[in-house]
Short mmCIF file of C-alpha atoms and ligand atoms in Angstrom, two decimals:
data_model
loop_
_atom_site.label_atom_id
_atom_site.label_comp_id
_atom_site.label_asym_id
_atom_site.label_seq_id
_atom_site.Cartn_x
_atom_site.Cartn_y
_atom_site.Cartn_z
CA UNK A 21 -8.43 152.74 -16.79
CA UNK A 22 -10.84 153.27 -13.93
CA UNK A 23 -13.53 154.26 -16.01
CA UNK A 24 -13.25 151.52 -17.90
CA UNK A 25 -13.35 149.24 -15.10
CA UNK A 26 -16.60 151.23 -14.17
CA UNK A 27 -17.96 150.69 -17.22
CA UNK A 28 -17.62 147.21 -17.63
CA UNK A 29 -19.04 146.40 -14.12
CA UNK A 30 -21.89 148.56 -15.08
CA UNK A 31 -22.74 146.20 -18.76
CA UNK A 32 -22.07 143.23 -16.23
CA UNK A 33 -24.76 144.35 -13.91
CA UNK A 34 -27.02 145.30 -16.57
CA UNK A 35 -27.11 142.17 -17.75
CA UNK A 36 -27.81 140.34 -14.31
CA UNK A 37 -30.60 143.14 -14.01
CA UNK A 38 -32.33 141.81 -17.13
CA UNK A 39 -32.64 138.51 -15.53
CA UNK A 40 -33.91 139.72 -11.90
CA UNK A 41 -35.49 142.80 -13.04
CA UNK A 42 -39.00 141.59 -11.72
CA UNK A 43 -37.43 141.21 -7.93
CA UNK A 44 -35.99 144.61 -8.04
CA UNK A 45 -39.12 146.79 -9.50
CA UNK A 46 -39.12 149.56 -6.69
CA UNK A 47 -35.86 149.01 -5.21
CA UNK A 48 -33.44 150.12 -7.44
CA UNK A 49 -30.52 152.72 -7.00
CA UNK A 50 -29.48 154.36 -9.73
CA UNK A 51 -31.40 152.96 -13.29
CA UNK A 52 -33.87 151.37 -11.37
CA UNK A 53 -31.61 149.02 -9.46
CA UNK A 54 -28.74 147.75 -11.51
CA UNK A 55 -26.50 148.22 -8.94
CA UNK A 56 -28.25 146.25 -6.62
CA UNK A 57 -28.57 143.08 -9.29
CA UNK A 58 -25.77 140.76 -8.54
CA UNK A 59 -26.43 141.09 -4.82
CA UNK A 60 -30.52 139.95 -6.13
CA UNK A 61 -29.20 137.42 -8.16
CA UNK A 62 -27.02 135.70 -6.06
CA UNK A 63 -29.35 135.75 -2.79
CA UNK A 64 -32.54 134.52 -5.05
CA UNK A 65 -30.28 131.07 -6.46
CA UNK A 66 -29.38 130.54 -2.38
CA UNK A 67 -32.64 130.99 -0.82
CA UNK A 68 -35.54 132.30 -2.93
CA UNK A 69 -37.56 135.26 -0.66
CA UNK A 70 -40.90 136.01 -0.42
CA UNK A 71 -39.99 139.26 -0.30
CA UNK A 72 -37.33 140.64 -2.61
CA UNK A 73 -34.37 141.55 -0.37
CA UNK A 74 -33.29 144.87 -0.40
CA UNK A 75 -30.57 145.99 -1.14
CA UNK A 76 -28.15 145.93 1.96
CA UNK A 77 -25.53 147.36 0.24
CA UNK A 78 -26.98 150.16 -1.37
CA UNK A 79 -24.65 153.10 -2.29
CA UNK A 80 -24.90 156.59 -1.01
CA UNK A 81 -25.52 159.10 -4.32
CA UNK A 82 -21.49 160.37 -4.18
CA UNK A 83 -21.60 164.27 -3.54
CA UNK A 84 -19.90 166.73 -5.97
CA UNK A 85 -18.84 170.32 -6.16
CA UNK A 86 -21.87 172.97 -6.24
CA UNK A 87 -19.78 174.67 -8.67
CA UNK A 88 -20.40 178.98 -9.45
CA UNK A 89 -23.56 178.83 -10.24
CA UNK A 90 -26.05 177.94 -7.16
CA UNK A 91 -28.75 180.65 -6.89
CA UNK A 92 -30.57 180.42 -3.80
CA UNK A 93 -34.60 181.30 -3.58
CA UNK A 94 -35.59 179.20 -7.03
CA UNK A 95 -38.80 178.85 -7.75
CA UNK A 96 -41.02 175.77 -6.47
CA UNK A 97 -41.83 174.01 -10.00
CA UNK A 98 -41.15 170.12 -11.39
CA UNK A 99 -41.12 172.23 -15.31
CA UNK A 100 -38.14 174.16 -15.99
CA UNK A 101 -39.25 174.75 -19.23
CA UNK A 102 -40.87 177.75 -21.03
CA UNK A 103 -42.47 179.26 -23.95
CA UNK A 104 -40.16 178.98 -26.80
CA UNK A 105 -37.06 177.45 -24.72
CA UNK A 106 -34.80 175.94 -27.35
CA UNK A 107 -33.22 172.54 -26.52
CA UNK A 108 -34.30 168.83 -26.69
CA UNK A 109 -36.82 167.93 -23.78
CA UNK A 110 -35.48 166.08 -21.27
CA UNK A 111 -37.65 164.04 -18.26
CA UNK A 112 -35.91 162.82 -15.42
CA UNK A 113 -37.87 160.71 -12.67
CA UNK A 114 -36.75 158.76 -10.07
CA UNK A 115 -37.29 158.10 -5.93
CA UNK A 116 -35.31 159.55 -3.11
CA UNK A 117 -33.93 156.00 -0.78
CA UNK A 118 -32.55 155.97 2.23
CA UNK A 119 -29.72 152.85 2.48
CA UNK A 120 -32.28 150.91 3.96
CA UNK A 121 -34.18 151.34 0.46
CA UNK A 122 -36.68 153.50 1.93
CA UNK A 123 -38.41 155.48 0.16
CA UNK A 124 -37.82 159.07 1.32
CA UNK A 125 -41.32 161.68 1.44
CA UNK A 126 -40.58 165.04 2.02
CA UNK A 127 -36.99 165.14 0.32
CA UNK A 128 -36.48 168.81 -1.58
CA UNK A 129 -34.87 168.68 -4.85
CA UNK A 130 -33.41 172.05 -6.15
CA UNK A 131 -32.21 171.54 -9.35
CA UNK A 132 -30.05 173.93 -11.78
CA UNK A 133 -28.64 173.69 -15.14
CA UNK A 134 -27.58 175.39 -18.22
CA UNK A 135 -29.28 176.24 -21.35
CA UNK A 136 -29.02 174.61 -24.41
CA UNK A 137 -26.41 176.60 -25.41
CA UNK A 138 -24.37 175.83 -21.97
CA UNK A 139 -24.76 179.37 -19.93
CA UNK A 140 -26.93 179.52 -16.98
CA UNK A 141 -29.17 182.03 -16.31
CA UNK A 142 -27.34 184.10 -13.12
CA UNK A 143 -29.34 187.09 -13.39
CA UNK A 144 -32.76 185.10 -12.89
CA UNK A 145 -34.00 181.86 -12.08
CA UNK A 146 -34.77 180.40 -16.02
CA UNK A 147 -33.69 176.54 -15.70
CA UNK A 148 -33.48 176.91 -11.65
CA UNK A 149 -36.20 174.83 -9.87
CA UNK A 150 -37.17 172.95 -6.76
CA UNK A 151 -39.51 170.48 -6.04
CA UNK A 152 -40.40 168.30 -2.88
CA UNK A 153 -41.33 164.19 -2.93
CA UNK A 154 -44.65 162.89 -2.15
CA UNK A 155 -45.39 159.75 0.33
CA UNK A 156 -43.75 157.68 -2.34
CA UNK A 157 -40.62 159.44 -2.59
CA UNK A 158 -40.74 160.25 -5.96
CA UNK A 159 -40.12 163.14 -8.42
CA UNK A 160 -39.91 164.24 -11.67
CA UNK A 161 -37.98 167.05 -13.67
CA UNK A 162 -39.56 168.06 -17.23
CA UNK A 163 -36.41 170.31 -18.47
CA UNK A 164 -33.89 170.67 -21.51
CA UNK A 165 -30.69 168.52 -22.24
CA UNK A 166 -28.33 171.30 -20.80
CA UNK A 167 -25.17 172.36 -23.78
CA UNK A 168 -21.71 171.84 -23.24
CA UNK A 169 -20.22 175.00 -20.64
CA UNK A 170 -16.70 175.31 -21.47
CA UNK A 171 -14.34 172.88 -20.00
CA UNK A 172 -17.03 170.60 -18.77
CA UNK A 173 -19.37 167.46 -19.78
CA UNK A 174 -23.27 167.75 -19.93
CA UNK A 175 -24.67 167.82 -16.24
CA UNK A 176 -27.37 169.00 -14.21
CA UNK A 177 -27.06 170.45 -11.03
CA UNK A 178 -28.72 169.33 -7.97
CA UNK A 179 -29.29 169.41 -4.14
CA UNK A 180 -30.89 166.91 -2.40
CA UNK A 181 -32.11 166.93 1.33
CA UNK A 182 -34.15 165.20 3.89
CA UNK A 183 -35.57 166.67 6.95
CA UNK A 184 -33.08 167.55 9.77
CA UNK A 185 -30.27 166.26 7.41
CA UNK A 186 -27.26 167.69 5.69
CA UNK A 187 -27.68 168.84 2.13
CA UNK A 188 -26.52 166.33 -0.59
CA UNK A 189 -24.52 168.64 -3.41
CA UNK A 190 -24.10 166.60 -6.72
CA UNK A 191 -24.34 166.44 -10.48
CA UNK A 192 -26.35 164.21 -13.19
CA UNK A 193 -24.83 163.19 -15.99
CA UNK A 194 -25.82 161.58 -19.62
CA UNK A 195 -24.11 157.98 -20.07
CA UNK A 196 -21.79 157.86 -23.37
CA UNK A 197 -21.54 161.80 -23.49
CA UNK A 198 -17.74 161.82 -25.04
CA UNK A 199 -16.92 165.17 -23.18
CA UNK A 200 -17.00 162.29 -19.97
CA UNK A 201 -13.81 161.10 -20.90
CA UNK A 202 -12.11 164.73 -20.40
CA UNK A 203 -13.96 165.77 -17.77
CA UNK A 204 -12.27 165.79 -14.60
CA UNK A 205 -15.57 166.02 -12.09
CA UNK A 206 -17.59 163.49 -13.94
CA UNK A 207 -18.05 160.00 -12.03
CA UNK A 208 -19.76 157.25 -13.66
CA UNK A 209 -21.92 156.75 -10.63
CA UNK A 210 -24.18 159.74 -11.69
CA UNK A 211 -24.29 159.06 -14.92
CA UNK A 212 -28.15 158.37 -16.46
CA UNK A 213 -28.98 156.05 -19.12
CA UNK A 214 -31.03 158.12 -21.69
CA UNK A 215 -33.04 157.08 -23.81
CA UNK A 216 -34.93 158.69 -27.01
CA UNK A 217 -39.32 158.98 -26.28
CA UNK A 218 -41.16 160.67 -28.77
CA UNK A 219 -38.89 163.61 -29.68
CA UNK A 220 -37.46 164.66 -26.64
CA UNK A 221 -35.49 162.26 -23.83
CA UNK A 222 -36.14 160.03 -20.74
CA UNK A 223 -33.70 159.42 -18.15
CA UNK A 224 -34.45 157.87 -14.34
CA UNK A 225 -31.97 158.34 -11.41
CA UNK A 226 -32.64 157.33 -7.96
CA UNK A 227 -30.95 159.03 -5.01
CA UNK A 228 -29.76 157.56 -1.84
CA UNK A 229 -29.67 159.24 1.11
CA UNK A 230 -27.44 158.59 4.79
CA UNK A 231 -30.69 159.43 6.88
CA UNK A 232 -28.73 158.22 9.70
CA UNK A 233 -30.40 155.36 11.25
FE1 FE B 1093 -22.39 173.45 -14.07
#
Protein backbone atom coordinates (compact mmCIF):
# COMPACT_ATOMS: atom_id res chain seq x y z
CA UNK A 1 0.00 0.00 0.00
CA UNK A 2 2.78 2.43 0.77
CA UNK A 3 4.42 1.96 -2.34
CA UNK A 4 1.64 2.60 -4.06
CA UNK A 5 0.98 5.72 -2.36
CA UNK A 6 4.69 6.53 -3.35
CA UNK A 7 4.09 5.88 -6.62
CA UNK A 8 1.22 7.81 -7.29
CA UNK A 9 2.67 11.00 -5.63
CA UNK A 10 5.63 10.45 -7.79
CA UNK A 11 3.19 10.41 -11.52
CA UNK A 12 1.48 13.46 -9.66
CA UNK A 13 4.69 15.34 -9.38
CA UNK A 14 5.85 14.36 -12.68
CA UNK A 15 3.24 15.84 -14.15
CA UNK A 16 3.47 19.31 -12.26
CA UNK A 17 7.28 19.01 -13.31
CA UNK A 18 6.31 19.03 -16.99
CA UNK A 19 4.64 22.27 -16.51
CA UNK A 20 7.50 24.11 -14.33
CA UNK A 21 10.31 22.20 -15.67
CA UNK A 22 11.97 25.50 -17.06
CA UNK A 23 12.02 27.06 -13.24
CA UNK A 24 13.59 24.01 -11.87
CA UNK A 25 16.57 23.31 -14.58
CA UNK A 26 19.51 23.01 -11.98
CA UNK A 27 17.65 22.57 -8.90
CA UNK A 28 16.26 19.39 -8.91
CA UNK A 29 16.54 16.44 -6.32
CA UNK A 30 16.19 13.32 -7.48
CA UNK A 31 15.14 13.24 -11.64
CA UNK A 32 16.11 16.60 -11.97
CA UNK A 33 13.68 18.10 -9.49
CA UNK A 34 10.35 16.38 -9.47
CA UNK A 35 10.20 16.37 -6.04
CA UNK A 36 10.60 19.84 -5.68
CA UNK A 37 7.60 20.64 -8.44
CA UNK A 38 4.49 21.21 -6.51
CA UNK A 39 6.36 23.37 -4.03
CA UNK A 40 7.56 25.45 -7.77
CA UNK A 41 4.24 25.35 -8.92
CA UNK A 42 2.39 26.58 -6.24
CA UNK A 43 4.92 29.51 -5.19
CA UNK A 44 5.19 30.68 -9.10
CA UNK A 45 0.85 31.08 -9.34
CA UNK A 46 1.29 33.23 -5.75
CA UNK A 47 4.10 35.42 -6.52
CA UNK A 48 6.09 34.82 -9.73
CA UNK A 49 10.21 35.12 -8.76
CA UNK A 50 12.85 36.41 -10.54
CA UNK A 51 14.70 33.86 -9.35
CA UNK A 52 13.33 30.33 -9.22
CA UNK A 53 12.95 29.49 -5.51
CA UNK A 54 14.71 26.71 -4.31
CA UNK A 55 13.63 24.20 -2.99
CA UNK A 56 13.18 24.74 0.87
CA UNK A 57 12.06 21.54 1.44
CA UNK A 58 14.43 19.50 -0.23
CA UNK A 59 14.86 15.87 1.01
CA UNK A 60 17.97 14.37 2.41
CA UNK A 61 19.05 11.17 -0.09
CA UNK A 62 17.60 8.39 2.74
CA UNK A 63 20.71 6.19 3.81
CA UNK A 64 20.67 2.37 3.42
CA UNK A 65 22.57 -0.67 4.53
CA UNK A 66 26.29 -0.97 3.02
CA UNK A 67 25.45 -4.49 2.75
CA UNK A 68 28.69 -7.49 2.48
CA UNK A 69 30.22 -6.25 -0.12
CA UNK A 70 32.10 -2.72 0.53
CA UNK A 71 35.78 -3.03 -0.51
CA UNK A 72 37.74 -0.25 0.68
CA UNK A 73 40.87 1.29 -1.52
CA UNK A 74 38.79 1.28 -5.12
CA UNK A 75 40.23 2.71 -7.73
CA UNK A 76 39.76 6.59 -8.65
CA UNK A 77 37.79 6.22 -12.15
CA UNK A 78 34.09 7.70 -13.43
CA UNK A 79 34.29 4.11 -16.05
CA UNK A 80 33.68 0.96 -14.39
CA UNK A 81 33.69 -0.67 -17.45
CA UNK A 82 36.24 -2.86 -19.34
CA UNK A 83 37.33 -4.68 -22.32
CA UNK A 84 34.78 -7.22 -23.10
CA UNK A 85 32.50 -6.60 -19.84
CA UNK A 86 29.16 -8.17 -20.68
CA UNK A 87 26.03 -6.23 -19.63
CA UNK A 88 23.92 -3.31 -21.04
CA UNK A 89 25.76 0.16 -20.54
CA UNK A 90 24.45 2.11 -18.10
CA UNK A 91 25.27 6.22 -17.49
CA UNK A 92 24.29 7.73 -14.44
CA UNK A 93 24.85 11.64 -13.91
CA UNK A 94 23.64 13.82 -11.55
CA UNK A 95 24.87 16.82 -8.83
CA UNK A 96 25.67 16.42 -5.21
CA UNK A 97 23.05 19.39 -3.15
CA UNK A 98 23.20 20.39 0.00
CA UNK A 99 19.32 21.20 1.44
CA UNK A 100 19.93 24.59 0.65
CA UNK A 101 20.23 23.32 -3.13
CA UNK A 102 23.79 23.93 -3.22
CA UNK A 103 25.67 22.49 -5.32
CA UNK A 104 28.31 20.44 -3.47
CA UNK A 105 32.35 20.51 -5.14
CA UNK A 106 34.54 18.22 -3.67
CA UNK A 107 31.88 15.43 -2.71
CA UNK A 108 33.61 11.67 -3.24
CA UNK A 109 31.45 9.15 -4.75
CA UNK A 110 32.59 5.45 -4.28
CA UNK A 111 30.42 3.43 -6.05
CA UNK A 112 30.05 -0.59 -6.16
CA UNK A 113 27.91 -3.00 -7.89
CA UNK A 114 27.48 -6.36 -9.29
CA UNK A 115 28.07 -7.81 -12.60
CA UNK A 116 25.71 -8.54 -15.05
CA UNK A 117 25.25 -11.73 -13.85
CA UNK A 118 24.61 -10.32 -10.08
CA UNK A 119 28.10 -11.36 -8.18
CA UNK A 120 30.50 -8.75 -7.26
CA UNK A 121 33.88 -8.95 -7.73
CA UNK A 122 35.35 -9.47 -3.81
CA UNK A 123 38.64 -10.62 -4.77
CA UNK A 124 39.42 -7.31 -6.85
CA UNK A 125 38.08 -4.08 -7.54
CA UNK A 126 36.17 -4.90 -11.27
CA UNK A 127 32.82 -2.69 -10.99
CA UNK A 128 34.32 -0.80 -7.71
CA UNK A 129 35.04 2.93 -8.39
CA UNK A 130 35.30 6.38 -6.93
CA UNK A 131 35.15 9.61 -8.25
CA UNK A 132 35.16 13.25 -6.76
CA UNK A 133 32.72 16.43 -8.06
CA UNK A 134 34.04 19.38 -9.75
CA UNK A 135 33.02 23.22 -8.84
CA UNK A 136 29.64 22.31 -10.19
CA UNK A 137 28.95 19.44 -8.14
CA UNK A 138 28.49 17.09 -10.66
CA UNK A 139 29.39 13.49 -11.67
CA UNK A 140 28.98 10.86 -13.84
CA UNK A 141 29.19 6.91 -13.70
CA UNK A 142 29.69 5.06 -17.23
CA UNK A 143 29.01 1.30 -15.84
CA UNK A 144 26.74 -1.87 -16.52
CA UNK A 145 23.01 -2.44 -15.44
CA UNK A 146 24.09 -4.68 -12.41
CA UNK A 147 21.97 -8.61 -12.54
CA UNK A 148 19.70 -9.70 -10.05
CA UNK A 149 21.96 -11.11 -6.61
CA UNK A 150 19.79 -13.53 -5.00
CA UNK A 151 17.10 -12.27 -2.80
CA UNK A 152 17.47 -8.73 -3.92
CA UNK A 153 16.26 -6.03 -6.67
CA UNK A 154 18.76 -4.36 -9.18
CA UNK A 155 20.89 -1.66 -7.22
CA UNK A 156 24.05 0.01 -7.16
CA UNK A 157 25.98 0.65 -4.30
CA UNK A 158 27.18 3.92 -3.18
CA UNK A 159 28.87 6.27 -0.60
CA UNK A 160 28.59 9.70 -0.68
CA UNK A 161 30.59 12.35 1.40
CA UNK A 162 31.42 15.94 1.80
CA UNK A 163 34.35 17.36 3.49
CA UNK A 164 34.44 17.08 7.35
CA UNK A 165 31.03 15.24 7.08
CA UNK A 166 29.68 11.84 7.89
CA UNK A 167 29.58 9.31 5.10
CA UNK A 168 26.15 8.91 3.33
CA UNK A 169 25.68 4.81 2.81
CA UNK A 170 22.85 4.13 0.20
CA UNK A 171 21.61 2.28 -2.85
CA UNK A 172 20.30 3.27 -6.54
CA UNK A 173 17.71 1.64 -7.90
CA UNK A 174 15.92 1.20 -11.55
CA UNK A 175 12.13 2.51 -11.42
CA UNK A 176 9.55 -0.39 -12.52
CA UNK A 177 12.22 -3.22 -11.80
CA UNK A 178 9.43 -5.98 -10.61
CA UNK A 179 11.99 -7.59 -8.12
CA UNK A 180 11.02 -3.86 -6.20
CA UNK A 181 7.93 -5.17 -5.11
CA UNK A 182 9.71 -8.17 -3.07
CA UNK A 183 12.46 -6.48 -2.04
CA UNK A 184 12.51 -5.59 1.44
CA UNK A 185 15.50 -2.71 1.32
CA UNK A 186 14.26 -1.04 -1.76
CA UNK A 187 12.64 2.58 -1.17
CA UNK A 188 11.13 4.37 -3.94
CA UNK A 189 13.07 7.46 -3.05
CA UNK A 190 16.25 6.00 -4.78
CA UNK A 191 14.74 4.73 -7.43
CA UNK A 192 16.05 6.26 -11.12
CA UNK A 193 13.97 6.75 -14.06
CA UNK A 194 15.85 4.97 -16.96
CA UNK A 195 15.60 5.50 -20.00
CA UNK A 196 16.83 3.60 -23.35
CA UNK A 197 19.93 5.99 -25.50
CA UNK A 198 21.43 4.41 -28.27
CA UNK A 199 21.89 0.81 -27.06
CA UNK A 200 22.81 1.08 -23.67
CA UNK A 201 20.82 3.26 -20.69
CA UNK A 202 20.63 6.77 -19.11
CA UNK A 203 19.58 7.39 -15.71
CA UNK A 204 20.18 10.91 -13.53
CA UNK A 205 20.01 10.98 -9.66
CA UNK A 206 20.83 13.89 -7.61
CA UNK A 207 22.04 13.55 -4.02
CA UNK A 208 21.31 15.69 -1.10
CA UNK A 209 23.47 16.15 1.48
CA UNK A 210 22.88 17.50 5.58
CA UNK A 211 26.14 19.72 5.29
CA UNK A 212 25.02 21.11 8.46
CA UNK A 213 24.48 24.71 8.13
FE1 LIG B 1 24.33 -5.36 -3.21
Amino acid sequence: MRLERVRLARRALLAASVASAIALVGCGGKDGGKSSATTVAASAAAAPAATPPCDAEHRLTPEQTEGPYFKPNSPERASLLEPGMAGTRLTIAGTVLSTACKPVAGALLDFWQADDKGDYDNAGQRLRGRQVTGADGRYKLETIVPGLSPGRTRHIHVKVRAAGRPVLTTQLYFAGEPANETDGIFSAALAMDVQQEGGGKVAGFDFVLDLGR
